[in-house]
PDB file of C-alpha atoms in Angstrom:
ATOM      1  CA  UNK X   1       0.000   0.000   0.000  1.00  0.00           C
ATOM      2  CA  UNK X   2       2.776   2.366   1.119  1.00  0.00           C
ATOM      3  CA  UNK X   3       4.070   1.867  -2.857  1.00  0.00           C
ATOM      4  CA  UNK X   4       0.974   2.650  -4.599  1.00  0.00           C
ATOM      5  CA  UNK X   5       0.807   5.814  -2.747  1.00  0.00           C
ATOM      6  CA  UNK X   6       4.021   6.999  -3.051  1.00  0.00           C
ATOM      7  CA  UNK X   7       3.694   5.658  -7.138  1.00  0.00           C
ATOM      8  CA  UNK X   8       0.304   8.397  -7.111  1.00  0.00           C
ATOM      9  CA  UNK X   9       2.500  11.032  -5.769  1.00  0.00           C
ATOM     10  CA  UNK X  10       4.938  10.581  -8.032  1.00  0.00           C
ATOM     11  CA  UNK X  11       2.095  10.520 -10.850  1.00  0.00           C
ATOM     12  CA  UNK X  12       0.813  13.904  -9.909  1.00  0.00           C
ATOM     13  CA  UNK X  13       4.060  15.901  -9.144  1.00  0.00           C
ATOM     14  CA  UNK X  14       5.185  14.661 -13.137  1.00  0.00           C
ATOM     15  CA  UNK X  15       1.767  15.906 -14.152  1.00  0.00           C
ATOM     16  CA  UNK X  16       2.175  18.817 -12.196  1.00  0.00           C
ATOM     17  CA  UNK X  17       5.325  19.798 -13.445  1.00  0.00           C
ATOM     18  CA  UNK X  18       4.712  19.219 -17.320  1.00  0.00           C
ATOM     19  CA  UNK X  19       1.257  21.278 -17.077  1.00  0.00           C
ATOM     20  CA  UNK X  20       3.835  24.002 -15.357  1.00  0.00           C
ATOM     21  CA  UNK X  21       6.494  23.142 -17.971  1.00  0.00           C
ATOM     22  CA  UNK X  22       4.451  23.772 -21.017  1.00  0.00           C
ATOM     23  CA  UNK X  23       2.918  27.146 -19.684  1.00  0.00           C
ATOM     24  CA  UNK X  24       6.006  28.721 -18.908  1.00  0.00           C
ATOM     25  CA  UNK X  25       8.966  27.099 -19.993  1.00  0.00           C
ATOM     26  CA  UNK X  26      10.043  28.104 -23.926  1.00  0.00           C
ATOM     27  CA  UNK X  27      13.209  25.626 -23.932  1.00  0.00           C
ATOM     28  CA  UNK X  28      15.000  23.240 -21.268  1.00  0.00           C
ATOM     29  CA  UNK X  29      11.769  21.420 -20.542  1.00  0.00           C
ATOM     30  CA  UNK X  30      14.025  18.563 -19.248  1.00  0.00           C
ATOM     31  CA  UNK X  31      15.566  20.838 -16.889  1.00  0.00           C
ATOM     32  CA  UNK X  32      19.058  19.372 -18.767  1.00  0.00           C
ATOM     33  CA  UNK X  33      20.666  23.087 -17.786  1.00  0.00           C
ATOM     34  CA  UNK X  34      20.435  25.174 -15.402  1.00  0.00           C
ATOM     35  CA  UNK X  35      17.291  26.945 -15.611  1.00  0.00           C
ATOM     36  CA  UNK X  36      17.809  31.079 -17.016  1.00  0.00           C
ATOM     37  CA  UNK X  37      15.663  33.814 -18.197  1.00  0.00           C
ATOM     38  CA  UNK X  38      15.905  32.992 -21.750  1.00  0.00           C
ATOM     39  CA  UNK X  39      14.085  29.579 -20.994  1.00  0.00           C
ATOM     40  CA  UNK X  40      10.654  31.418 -19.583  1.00  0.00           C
ATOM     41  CA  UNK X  41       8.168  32.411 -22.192  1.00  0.00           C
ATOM     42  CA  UNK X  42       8.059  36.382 -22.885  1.00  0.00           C
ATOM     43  CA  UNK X  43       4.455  36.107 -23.152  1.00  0.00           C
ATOM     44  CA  UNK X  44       2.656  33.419 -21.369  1.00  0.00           C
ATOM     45  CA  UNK X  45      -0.361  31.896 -22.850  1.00  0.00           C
ATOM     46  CA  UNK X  46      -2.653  29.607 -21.328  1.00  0.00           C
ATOM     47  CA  UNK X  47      -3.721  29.078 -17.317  1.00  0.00           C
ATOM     48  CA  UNK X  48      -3.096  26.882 -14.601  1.00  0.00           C
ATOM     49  CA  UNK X  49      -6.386  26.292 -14.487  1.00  0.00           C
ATOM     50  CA  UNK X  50      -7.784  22.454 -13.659  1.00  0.00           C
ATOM     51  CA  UNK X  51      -4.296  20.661 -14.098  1.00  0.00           C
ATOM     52  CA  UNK X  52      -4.102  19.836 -10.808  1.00  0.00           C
ATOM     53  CA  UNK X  53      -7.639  18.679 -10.254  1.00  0.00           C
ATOM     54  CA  UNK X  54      -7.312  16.688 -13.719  1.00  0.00           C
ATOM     55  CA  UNK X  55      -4.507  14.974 -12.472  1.00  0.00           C
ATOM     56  CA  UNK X  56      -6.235  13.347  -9.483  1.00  0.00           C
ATOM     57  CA  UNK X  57      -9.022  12.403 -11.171  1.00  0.00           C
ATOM     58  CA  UNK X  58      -7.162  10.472 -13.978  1.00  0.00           C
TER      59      UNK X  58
END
């Protein structure tokens, strides 16, 4: 049991992050570098919105 839950946690941080990832981040999505200014969108489009929620439903 103590598995599972830790495996859901996991699940939702990743799905966390990507939702994150794609609103903000314009390169080095993979966090392969150091993160800098040039890797954050100039103009961000989209919202945060119902990742979160999504991702404990699914």
């Amino acid at each position: 049991m103590e598995c599972a839950i830790e495996s859901i946690k996991q699940y939702v941080r990743t799905a966390n992050y990507l939702s994150a990832a794609q609103i903000y981040l314009m390169n080095n999505c993979l966090l392969e570098q150091p993160l800098t200014f040039a890797d954050i969108k100039p103009r961000l489009l989209g919202h945060w919105g119902t990742c979160p929620g999504i991702a404990k439903t699914r």
